[in-house]
Coordinates of C-alpha atoms and ligand atoms in Angstrom, one line a residue:
M1 CA 29.0 70.1 26.9
A2 CA 27.7 67.4 24.7
T3 CA 29.1 66.3 21.9
D4 CA 28.9 64.4 18.8
L5 CA 31.5 62.8 18.0
Q6 CA 32.7 59.0 18.6
I7 CA 35.5 57.5 19.6
P8 CA 35.3 54.5 17.3
V9 CA 35.4 51.6 18.8
R10 CA 38.2 49.7 17.9
R11 CA 37.1 46.1 16.3
I12 CA 39.0 42.5 16.7
V13 CA 38.8 41.0 13.2
S14 CA 39.1 37.2 13.5
V15 CA 40.5 35.7 10.2
N16 CA 41.1 32.0 8.6
P17 CA 44.7 33.0 7.2
A18 CA 44.2 29.8 5.0
T19 CA 41.1 31.1 3.2
G20 CA 40.7 35.1 4.4
E21 CA 37.6 34.4 5.3
V22 CA 36.6 37.0 8.8
L23 CA 35.0 34.4 11.1
R24 CA 34.3 36.8 13.7
E25 CA 34.0 41.0 14.4
L26 CA 34.0 41.4 18.3
A27 CA 34.8 45.0 20.2
C28 CA 38.5 45.2 21.4
A29 CA 38.8 46.0 25.3
G30 CA 39.3 49.0 26.0
E31 CA 40.9 50.3 29.7
A32 CA 38.0 50.5 31.1
D33 CA 36.9 47.2 30.4
V34 CA 40.0 45.5 31.5
F35 CA 39.7 47.0 34.4
A36 CA 36.4 46.1 35.4
A37 CA 37.1 42.7 34.7
V38 CA 40.2 42.9 37.1
A39 CA 37.6 44.2 39.2
R40 CA 35.4 41.4 39.3
A41 CA 37.9 38.9 39.1
R42 CA 39.4 40.1 42.5
A43 CA 36.2 40.3 44.0
A44 CA 36.0 36.5 43.3
Q45 CA 38.8 35.6 44.4
A46 CA 39.4 34.7 47.6
A47 CA 35.7 32.3 47.8
W48 CA 37.9 30.4 44.7
A49 CA 40.6 30.0 46.6
E50 CA 38.5 29.3 50.3
L51 CA 37.3 26.2 48.0
G52 CA 40.3 24.3 49.3
L53 CA 42.7 22.2 46.4
R54 CA 40.0 19.3 46.5
H55 CA 37.0 21.0 45.0
R56 CA 40.6 23.2 42.2
I57 CA 40.8 19.8 41.4
A58 CA 37.5 18.0 41.0
V59 CA 36.9 20.8 38.5
L60 CA 40.4 20.5 36.5
R61 CA 38.8 16.7 36.2
E62 CA 36.0 17.9 35.4
F63 CA 37.3 20.2 32.7
Q64 CA 39.7 17.4 31.5
G65 CA 36.6 15.2 30.2
K66 CA 34.8 17.8 28.7
L67 CA 37.7 18.9 26.1
H68 CA 38.1 15.6 26.1
A69 CA 34.7 15.1 24.5
R70 CA 35.0 18.5 22.5
K71 CA 38.5 17.0 21.1
S72 CA 37.9 17.0 17.6
E73 CA 35.4 20.8 17.8
I74 CA 38.4 22.3 19.6
A75 CA 40.8 21.5 17.1
A76 CA 38.6 22.0 14.2
A77 CA 38.5 25.9 15.7
I78 CA 42.3 26.0 16.5
T79 CA 42.6 25.5 12.6
G80 CA 40.5 27.8 11.4
E81 CA 41.7 30.9 12.6
V82 CA 45.9 29.9 12.7
G83 CA 46.0 27.2 9.8
K84 CA 48.1 24.3 11.3
P85 CA 47.0 21.0 10.6
L86 CA 44.4 19.3 12.5
V87 CA 46.6 16.8 13.3
E88 CA 48.7 19.4 14.9
S89 CA 45.9 21.2 16.6
L90 CA 44.9 17.4 18.1
V91 CA 48.8 16.8 19.8
T92 CA 50.1 19.7 20.2
E93 CA 47.1 22.4 21.9
V94 CA 44.5 19.6 23.0
L95 CA 46.5 16.6 23.7
V96 CA 48.9 18.8 25.4
V97 CA 46.6 20.7 27.6
L98 CA 44.5 16.8 27.9
D99 CA 48.0 15.8 29.9
A100 CA 48.3 19.3 31.7
A101 CA 45.3 19.2 32.8
R102 CA 46.3 15.2 34.2
F103 CA 49.8 16.2 36.0
L104 CA 47.5 18.6 38.0
V105 CA 45.2 16.2 38.9
D106 CA 47.8 13.8 39.9
R107 CA 50.8 16.2 41.6
A108 CA 49.8 19.5 42.2
W109 CA 48.8 18.5 45.9
R110 CA 52.3 17.0 46.5
V111 CA 53.8 20.8 44.7
L112 CA 51.6 22.9 46.6
R113 CA 51.1 21.3 50.3
D114 CA 53.3 23.0 53.2
E115 CA 56.4 21.9 53.4
P116 CA 58.3 21.2 57.0
I117 CA 61.5 23.1 56.5
P118 CA 63.6 21.0 59.4
H119 CA 66.5 24.0 60.9
G120 CA 70.0 22.8 61.4
N121 CA 71.7 25.8 63.3
L122 CA 71.3 24.6 67.0
A123 CA 70.0 27.8 67.6
T124 CA 67.0 28.0 66.1
K125 CA 66.7 23.6 66.6
L126 CA 63.4 24.3 68.7
K127 CA 60.8 26.2 66.1
S128 CA 59.3 24.6 63.8
G129 CA 59.7 26.1 60.3
W130 CA 56.8 25.9 57.4
L131 CA 57.2 26.5 53.9
V132 CA 53.5 27.8 52.6
R133 CA 52.6 28.3 49.3
E134 CA 49.3 30.8 48.9
P135 CA 48.2 32.4 45.4
H136 CA 49.3 35.4 44.3
G137 CA 45.7 36.4 43.9
L138 CA 45.6 37.9 40.4
V139 CA 47.2 36.4 37.6
G140 CA 47.1 38.5 34.5
I141 CA 48.0 36.2 31.0
I142 CA 48.6 37.8 27.7
S143 CA 49.3 35.1 24.9
P144 CA 50.4 35.0 21.4
W145 CA 48.6 33.9 18.4
N146 CA 50.7 30.6 17.9
Y147 CA 49.9 28.5 19.8
P148 CA 46.4 29.7 21.5
F149 CA 44.9 26.6 23.2
S150 CA 47.6 25.6 24.8
I151 CA 50.0 28.1 25.9
P152 CA 47.0 30.3 27.2
A153 CA 45.5 26.9 28.4
T154 CA 48.1 25.4 30.4
E155 CA 49.3 28.7 32.2
T156 CA 45.8 29.1 32.9
L157 CA 45.3 25.8 34.7
A158 CA 48.5 25.9 36.7
A159 CA 47.2 29.1 38.7
L160 CA 43.6 28.4 38.9
V161 CA 44.8 25.0 40.8
A162 CA 46.8 27.1 43.2
G163 CA 43.9 29.3 44.0
N164 CA 43.7 32.8 41.2
A165 CA 41.6 34.0 39.2
V166 CA 42.9 35.1 35.6
V167 CA 42.0 37.3 33.5
L168 CA 43.6 36.5 29.9
K169 CA 43.9 38.7 26.5
P170 CA 44.7 36.2 23.9
S171 CA 46.5 37.8 20.7
E172 CA 44.1 39.6 18.9
L173 CA 44.3 37.2 15.9
T174 CA 42.5 34.6 18.1
P175 CA 40.5 35.6 20.5
L176 CA 38.3 32.7 19.3
V177 CA 39.9 29.6 20.3
A178 CA 39.9 31.9 23.9
L179 CA 36.3 31.9 24.0
E180 CA 36.7 28.2 23.5
L181 CA 38.7 28.3 26.6
A182 CA 36.9 29.9 29.0
S183 CA 33.6 28.4 27.3
L184 CA 35.1 24.7 28.8
L185 CA 36.3 25.9 31.8
H186 CA 32.7 28.0 32.7
A187 CA 31.2 24.4 31.9
S188 CA 33.3 22.8 34.2
G189 CA 32.6 24.5 37.4
V190 CA 35.2 27.6 37.5
P191 CA 33.2 30.5 38.4
E192 CA 32.8 33.0 35.1
E193 CA 34.2 36.0 37.2
V194 CA 37.2 33.8 37.8
F195 CA 38.5 33.4 34.9
Q196 CA 37.8 36.0 31.8
V197 CA 38.8 36.6 28.9
V198 CA 39.9 40.1 27.4
V199 CA 39.2 40.4 23.8
G200 CA 42.0 43.5 22.6
D201 CA 45.3 43.7 21.1
G202 CA 48.5 45.8 22.2
P203 CA 47.2 48.8 24.0
A204 CA 44.5 46.3 25.9
G205 CA 47.9 44.3 26.9
A206 CA 49.7 47.0 28.2
A207 CA 46.1 48.4 30.1
L208 CA 46.0 44.8 31.7
L209 CA 49.8 45.4 32.6
R210 CA 48.7 48.8 34.3
S211 CA 45.6 47.2 36.0
P212 CA 45.9 45.8 39.8
I213 CA 47.1 41.7 39.1
D214 CA 48.8 40.3 41.0
K215 CA 51.3 38.4 38.5
L216 CA 51.5 38.6 34.9
V217 CA 52.5 35.4 33.2
F218 CA 53.5 36.8 29.2
T219 CA 53.6 34.9 26.0
G220 CA 55.0 36.6 22.9
S221 CA 57.8 38.2 21.1
V222 CA 61.2 40.0 23.1
A223 CA 60.5 42.9 22.0
T224 CA 57.3 43.2 23.6
G225 CA 58.8 41.0 26.4
K226 CA 61.2 44.5 26.9
R227 CA 58.4 46.7 27.3
I228 CA 56.5 44.2 30.0
A229 CA 59.6 43.9 31.9
A230 CA 60.1 48.1 32.4
A231 CA 57.1 48.6 32.8
A232 CA 56.9 45.6 36.2
A233 CA 60.0 46.6 37.3
E234 CA 58.0 50.2 37.4
R235 CA 55.7 49.2 40.1
L236 CA 57.6 45.5 41.0
L237 CA 55.1 42.8 39.8
P238 CA 56.5 39.8 39.2
V239 CA 57.0 38.4 35.8
V240 CA 56.8 35.1 33.8
L241 CA 58.6 35.8 30.2
E242 CA 57.9 33.1 28.2
L243 CA 60.1 35.0 24.9
G244 CA 61.2 34.1 21.7
G245 CA 63.9 31.4 20.3
K246 CA 66.5 30.8 17.9
D247 CA 66.4 26.7 17.9
P248 CA 69.8 25.6 16.8
M249 CA 70.1 21.7 16.2
L250 CA 73.6 19.9 15.5
V251 CA 73.6 16.9 13.8
L252 CA 76.6 15.4 15.4
D253 CA 79.7 13.6 12.6
D254 CA 77.8 9.6 14.3
A255 CA 73.8 10.7 13.9
N256 CA 71.1 8.8 12.0
V257 CA 71.0 11.0 8.6
D258 CA 67.8 9.8 7.9
V259 CA 66.2 9.9 11.3
A260 CA 67.7 13.4 11.9
S261 CA 67.0 15.2 8.7
S262 CA 63.1 13.9 9.2
A263 CA 63.3 15.6 12.8
A264 CA 65.2 18.8 11.2
V265 CA 61.7 19.0 8.3
W266 CA 59.6 18.6 11.5
G267 CA 61.5 20.7 13.3
A268 CA 61.4 23.9 11.3
F269 CA 58.2 22.9 9.2
V270 CA 55.3 21.7 12.3
N271 CA 52.8 24.9 12.4
A272 CA 54.6 26.3 8.8
G273 CA 57.8 27.5 11.1
Q274 CA 55.7 29.5 13.8
A275 CA 56.8 28.2 16.7
C276 CA 59.2 29.4 19.7
L277 CA 60.8 26.1 20.0
S278 CA 61.1 25.7 16.1
V279 CA 64.6 24.2 14.5
E280 CA 65.8 27.9 13.2
R281 CA 69.5 27.1 13.2
G282 CA 71.2 23.5 12.1
Y283 CA 74.3 22.9 12.1
V284 CA 75.9 19.7 10.8
H285 CA 79.0 17.8 10.8
R286 CA 81.7 18.9 8.0
S287 CA 81.4 14.9 7.0
L288 CA 77.3 14.8 7.3
Y289 CA 76.2 18.0 5.6
E290 CA 75.6 17.4 1.9
S291 CA 74.1 14.6 2.2
F292 CA 71.5 15.1 5.2
A293 CA 71.7 18.6 2.9
Q294 CA 70.1 16.4 0.4
A295 CA 67.9 14.6 2.2
C296 CA 66.3 17.7 3.6
A297 CA 65.2 19.0 0.8
Q298 CA 64.2 16.1 -0.9
K299 CA 61.7 15.4 2.3
T300 CA 60.4 19.5 2.4
K301 CA 59.5 18.7 -1.6
Q302 CA 57.6 16.2 -0.8
L303 CA 55.2 18.1 1.8
R304 CA 51.5 19.0 0.8
I305 CA 50.7 22.5 1.3
G306 CA 47.5 23.9 1.7
N307 CA 44.3 24.6 3.8
G308 CA 44.9 22.8 7.3
M309 CA 41.6 21.1 7.8
H310 CA 42.0 18.7 4.8
P311 CA 43.7 15.5 6.4
N312 CA 46.2 15.2 4.3
T313 CA 47.8 19.0 4.3
D314 CA 51.6 18.6 6.0
V315 CA 52.0 22.5 5.9
G316 CA 49.6 25.2 6.3
P317 CA 49.2 28.9 5.4
M318 CA 51.5 31.1 7.7
I319 CA 49.2 33.9 9.8
R320 CA 48.8 36.9 8.7
E321 CA 51.0 38.9 5.9
Q322 CA 53.3 40.9 8.4
Q323 CA 54.6 37.1 8.7
V324 CA 55.1 36.0 5.2
Q325 CA 57.1 39.3 4.2
I326 CA 59.7 38.5 7.6
V327 CA 60.2 35.3 6.3
E328 CA 60.8 36.7 2.3
S329 CA 62.9 39.4 4.1
H330 CA 65.3 36.2 5.6
V331 CA 65.4 34.8 2.6
E332 CA 66.3 37.2 0.2
D333 CA 68.9 38.8 2.6
A334 CA 70.7 34.9 2.6
K335 CA 70.5 34.5 -0.7
A336 CA 71.6 37.7 -1.3
R337 CA 75.1 36.7 0.9
G338 CA 75.4 33.3 -1.0
A339 CA 72.9 30.7 0.5
R340 CA 72.4 28.4 -2.0
V341 CA 67.5 27.4 -2.4
L342 CA 67.5 23.8 -2.0
A343 CA 63.8 24.0 -1.9
G344 CA 61.5 26.5 -1.6
G345 CA 62.1 30.3 -1.2
K346 CA 58.7 31.7 -2.5
R347 CA 55.3 32.4 -1.5
L348 CA 52.7 30.2 -2.5
P349 CA 50.3 32.6 -4.0
E350 CA 48.1 30.0 -6.7
L351 CA 47.5 28.7 -2.4
G352 CA 47.2 32.2 -1.1
V353 CA 47.9 35.0 -0.3
N354 CA 49.6 33.7 3.2
F355 CA 51.6 30.2 1.8
Y356 CA 54.9 30.2 1.8
A357 CA 57.0 27.4 0.4
P358 CA 58.5 25.5 3.2
T359 CA 62.5 26.7 2.6
V360 CA 65.6 24.8 2.8
L361 CA 68.9 27.3 2.4
A362 CA 72.8 25.9 2.8
D363 CA 76.0 27.6 2.9
V364 CA 74.6 30.5 5.6
T365 CA 76.5 32.2 7.7
H366 CA 76.6 34.3 11.4
D367 CA 76.9 37.3 9.2
M368 CA 72.9 36.7 7.4
R369 CA 69.9 37.6 9.5
I370 CA 68.4 34.0 8.7
M371 CA 71.4 33.0 11.6
R372 CA 70.3 35.9 14.0
E373 CA 67.5 36.8 14.3
E374 CA 64.0 35.2 14.9
T375 CA 62.5 33.9 11.5
F376 CA 59.2 32.9 12.7
G377 CA 58.0 30.7 9.7
P378 CA 58.9 27.8 7.0
V379 CA 62.9 28.0 7.2
L380 CA 65.4 25.7 7.4
P381 CA 68.7 26.9 7.0
L382 CA 71.7 25.1 7.2
M383 CA 75.9 25.4 8.1
A384 CA 78.2 23.2 8.7
F385 CA 81.1 22.5 11.1
D386 CA 84.2 20.3 11.9
N387 CA 83.6 19.7 15.5
D388 CA 82.9 19.5 18.6
D389 CA 84.0 22.3 20.1
E390 CA 82.8 24.8 16.9
A391 CA 79.4 23.2 16.6
V392 CA 78.7 24.1 20.3
R393 CA 80.6 27.9 20.1
M394 CA 78.0 27.8 17.1
A395 CA 75.3 27.0 18.9
N396 CA 75.5 29.6 21.9
D397 CA 76.6 32.6 19.2
S398 CA 73.2 33.9 19.9
E399 CA 70.9 36.7 21.8
Y400 CA 68.7 33.8 22.0
G401 CA 68.2 31.0 24.8
L402 CA 64.9 29.2 24.7
A403 CA 65.7 25.2 23.9
A404 CA 67.9 23.1 21.7
S405 CA 68.8 19.4 20.6
V406 CA 72.1 17.3 19.5
W407 CA 71.8 14.5 17.1
T408 CA 74.1 11.7 17.9
R409 CA 74.3 7.6 18.1
D410 CA 76.0 7.8 21.6
S411 CA 73.5 10.1 24.1
K412 CA 76.2 10.1 26.9
R413 CA 77.7 12.6 24.3
G414 CA 74.8 13.9 23.1
E415 CA 74.1 14.6 26.9
R416 CA 78.0 16.0 27.5
L417 CA 77.7 18.5 25.0
A418 CA 73.9 19.5 25.8
R419 CA 75.5 20.3 29.3
R420 CA 77.9 23.2 27.3
I421 CA 74.7 24.9 25.5
H422 CA 73.0 27.7 26.7
A423 CA 68.9 27.4 26.7
G424 CA 66.6 26.0 29.2
T425 CA 65.9 23.2 27.5
V426 CA 68.8 20.8 25.3
M427 CA 66.8 17.6 24.5
V428 CA 69.6 15.1 23.1
N429 CA 67.9 13.1 19.7
D430 CA 64.7 14.8 19.4
V431 CA 62.7 18.4 18.9
I432 CA 60.2 20.0 20.5
S433 CA 58.3 17.4 22.0
C434 CA 59.9 19.4 25.6
F435 CA 56.9 21.2 25.2
G436 CA 54.4 18.2 25.0
I437 CA 56.0 16.9 28.3
S438 CA 53.6 17.9 31.4
E439 CA 56.2 16.9 34.4
A440 CA 59.1 19.3 31.8
P441 CA 59.9 23.4 32.7
H442 CA 59.0 25.3 29.7
G443 CA 61.4 28.4 29.4
G444 CA 64.5 30.1 28.5
V445 CA 67.7 31.7 29.3
K446 CA 68.9 35.0 27.6
A447 CA 66.2 37.0 25.5
S448 CA 64.4 34.2 25.5
G449 CA 62.6 35.0 28.7
L450 CA 62.8 34.6 32.4
G451 CA 60.9 32.2 34.8
R452 CA 59.2 29.1 33.1
T453 CA 55.7 27.6 32.6
H454 CA 55.0 23.7 32.8
G455 CA 55.1 21.4 35.9
R456 CA 56.1 21.5 39.3
F457 CA 58.3 24.9 38.6
G458 CA 55.6 26.6 36.6
L459 CA 52.9 25.4 39.0
E460 CA 55.4 27.4 41.9
E461 CA 55.2 30.5 40.0
M462 CA 51.2 30.9 40.4
V463 CA 52.3 30.5 44.3
R464 CA 54.3 32.7 46.8
L465 CA 56.3 31.9 49.4
K466 CA 55.4 32.3 52.6
Y467 CA 57.4 30.8 55.3
L468 CA 56.0 30.1 59.0
D469 CA 57.8 30.3 62.1
V470 CA 56.3 28.3 65.1
D471 CA 59.1 28.8 68.2
R472 CA 58.1 25.6 70.2
M473 CA 58.9 27.5 73.6
P474 CA 56.8 30.6 74.1
G475 CA 57.6 31.1 77.5
M476 CA 61.1 31.1 77.1
K477 CA 63.6 34.1 76.1
K478 CA 65.6 34.4 72.9
V479 CA 69.3 34.1 74.4
W480 CA 70.3 36.3 72.1
W481 CA 68.1 39.2 73.5
H482 CA 69.8 41.7 74.9
G483 CA 72.3 41.9 77.7
Y484 CA 74.9 41.9 76.4
G485 CA 78.6 42.2 78.0
E486 CA 81.5 40.1 77.5
S487 CA 80.5 36.8 79.4
F488 CA 78.2 37.0 76.9
R489 CA 80.6 37.3 73.9
R490 CA 83.0 34.6 74.6
Q491 CA 80.0 32.4 75.2
M492 CA 78.4 33.0 72.0
E493 CA 81.9 32.1 70.7
G494 CA 82.1 29.4 72.3
F495 CA 78.7 28.4 71.0
L496 CA 80.0 29.0 67.2
D497 CA 82.5 26.8 68.1
M498 CA 80.9 24.0 68.9
Q499 CA 79.5 24.1 65.5
F500 CA 81.9 25.1 63.4
A501 CA 85.3 24.4 64.9
R502 CA 87.2 22.2 62.6
G503 CA 88.2 19.8 65.8
L504 CA 86.8 17.8 68.1
G505 CA 88.4 19.9 71.2
M506 CA 87.6 23.2 70.2
R507 CA 84.2 22.3 69.3
V508 CA 83.8 20.8 73.3
R509 CA 85.2 23.0 74.9
G510 CA 83.8 25.4 73.2
A511 CA 80.1 23.6 74.7
F512 CA 80.7 23.9 77.8
R513 CA 81.4 27.9 77.4
A514 CA 78.4 27.8 75.4
A515 CA 76.6 26.5 78.6
G516 CA 76.9 29.6 80.5
V517 CA 74.8 31.2 77.9
L518 CA 71.8 29.7 79.8
R519 CA 72.3 31.5 83.6
R520 CA 72.6 34.2 81.6
R521 CA 70.2 37.2 83.2
Q522 CA 68.4 39.5 80.2
L523 CA 66.0 42.5 80.1
Ligands
LIG601 P1 53.6 39.2 20.2 O1 54.2 40.0 21.3 O2 52.9 40.2 19.3 O3 52.3 39.7 20.9 C1 51.6 38.5 21.8 C2 51.4 39.2 23.1 O4 51.8 40.7 23.5 C3 49.6 39.6 22.3 O5 48.7 38.9 22.8 C4 49.4 41.1 22.0 O6 48.1 41.6 21.9 C5 50.4 41.7 23.3 N1 50.9 42.6 22.6 C6 51.7 43.7 21.7 N2 51.7 44.6 22.5 C7 51.9 44.5 23.7 C8 52.1 45.2 25.0 N3 53.0 46.7 24.5 N4 51.7 45.4 26.2 C9 51.4 44.5 26.3 N5 50.5 43.3 25.7 C10 50.8 43.0 24.1 O7 54.3 38.2 19.8 P2 53.0 36.9 19.2 O8 53.4 38.0 17.5 O9 52.1 36.9 19.5 O10 53.9 35.8 19.0 C11 55.0 35.4 18.2 C12 56.1 35.5 19.2 O11 55.9 35.1 20.5 C13 57.4 35.1 18.8 O12 58.7 36.0 18.6 C14 57.2 33.7 19.7 O13 58.9 32.8 19.9 C15 57.4 33.7 20.9 N6 56.4 32.3 21.7 C16 57.7 32.4 22.6 C17 56.7 31.0 23.0 C18 57.3 30.6 24.7 O14 57.1 29.8 25.3 N7 59.0 30.9 25.2 C19 55.6 30.7 23.1 C20 55.2 31.1 21.9 C21 55.8 31.9 20.9

């Protein structure tokens, strides 16, 4: 029976976080839209794979040229939707993607080509082994809002060059940047069905997970990541999970205070602290602690906060009110438990609803939420340590393990400590820039995730391995086939001795016994 009742179409509203201006309203994809996009992409994937790697690399080169030509426009679109300063949009988003394309253009061939697998075991010497890398087919990508261009674009480029089709479900807060990515890719020669964006919220992401995709690359919070992992386990869907972080910075007693404090301020406040690789925990040797904390506070007070579109802005707004509330609650909890506020520690309502002052907290402890939960905002909490062992213990005392940094004038000492820290990446004397090193794998351990994006290992995630075994003696039965008996058992013992006995004499005797196998009668 027809009814007048209509299910309201959910809307996705893109808002400029600095001004509150509505940029655009879009329809939110429902389950049927997501499944239709997946069906179209599936149907188009085989032809894309058949075009060959050379063609797909040429498309990436074209994409690189088009992105370079539109770099300022894309940077402005990113700043408009996320609020970060224009320079950050250019350097941490556009440049990262240009370089990821450069890496894939240069290296995809070497990573994806067939690879011979030589056999060591004498029993299998007469076979050729090959590793063949095949596209998964259809890769689903679900991405967050904080790096709305560089995260989905780097993952998409790797998936496409490997011969997959991609359906991207970007964050509901940043759909416009994802649509810019689509227009660049389509203009560069990626067929519209091979790369599609479904604009939608969490339920649209959940629908993508239920749809017949072959692999999912998810970037987002630990809470959503756990839900994704549970749903993926039900259908044994391979997933990459790039999740949250609580990255420690270890400032050793021989560190350069001026350099390390500038790094801490940039590492904690870039993108208003909304980076998975943000410095979220500062551990400083007691001998430098007070001077380091004062240097951080003094540099923080010099930061210019405002709309990211203004060229002099150092720190822009946060993305939305809920994110500001998390920061506020972490700072209030720390203050109530005895932390000292050296800079900031409050909202900046005179600038707009989403502005929170870059904040330096001293004398925090691991009992405070600010040192245990991901804050994802402009706060630099500092704590003193007495020796390297204690610093490593503090760094590892976290459920997260995305990245970390060690600051010292002695790089060998830094390297030794770096090896003891539980994290996917540890930088000695730098922070965050690992994300822009296209050759470097990106990903975490512990609650920070599974698998890798970027670099060779990120590309390997976009293919499944097929081992191809070709026997070079098609007319010969294998000696290990049926027709067993006591003499065969002894011959096999000899064969094992020939290959693995410690003494030369035993190996030679083994070879003589094994030779009998050539006269064996088989079925
Ligand atoms: P989020 O988990 O809220 O959302 C991420 C994406 O998942 C969005 O597109 C969202 O719509 C979608 N989603 C939400 N619920 C879903 C569901 N049930 N099923 C499927 N999809 C669903 O995260 P966010 O707030 O957008 O991003 C911030 C988080 O992302 C932080 O924790 C940050 O550390 C993390 N992050 C990690 C990395 C990394 O590389 N490790 C990079 C950037 C951000």
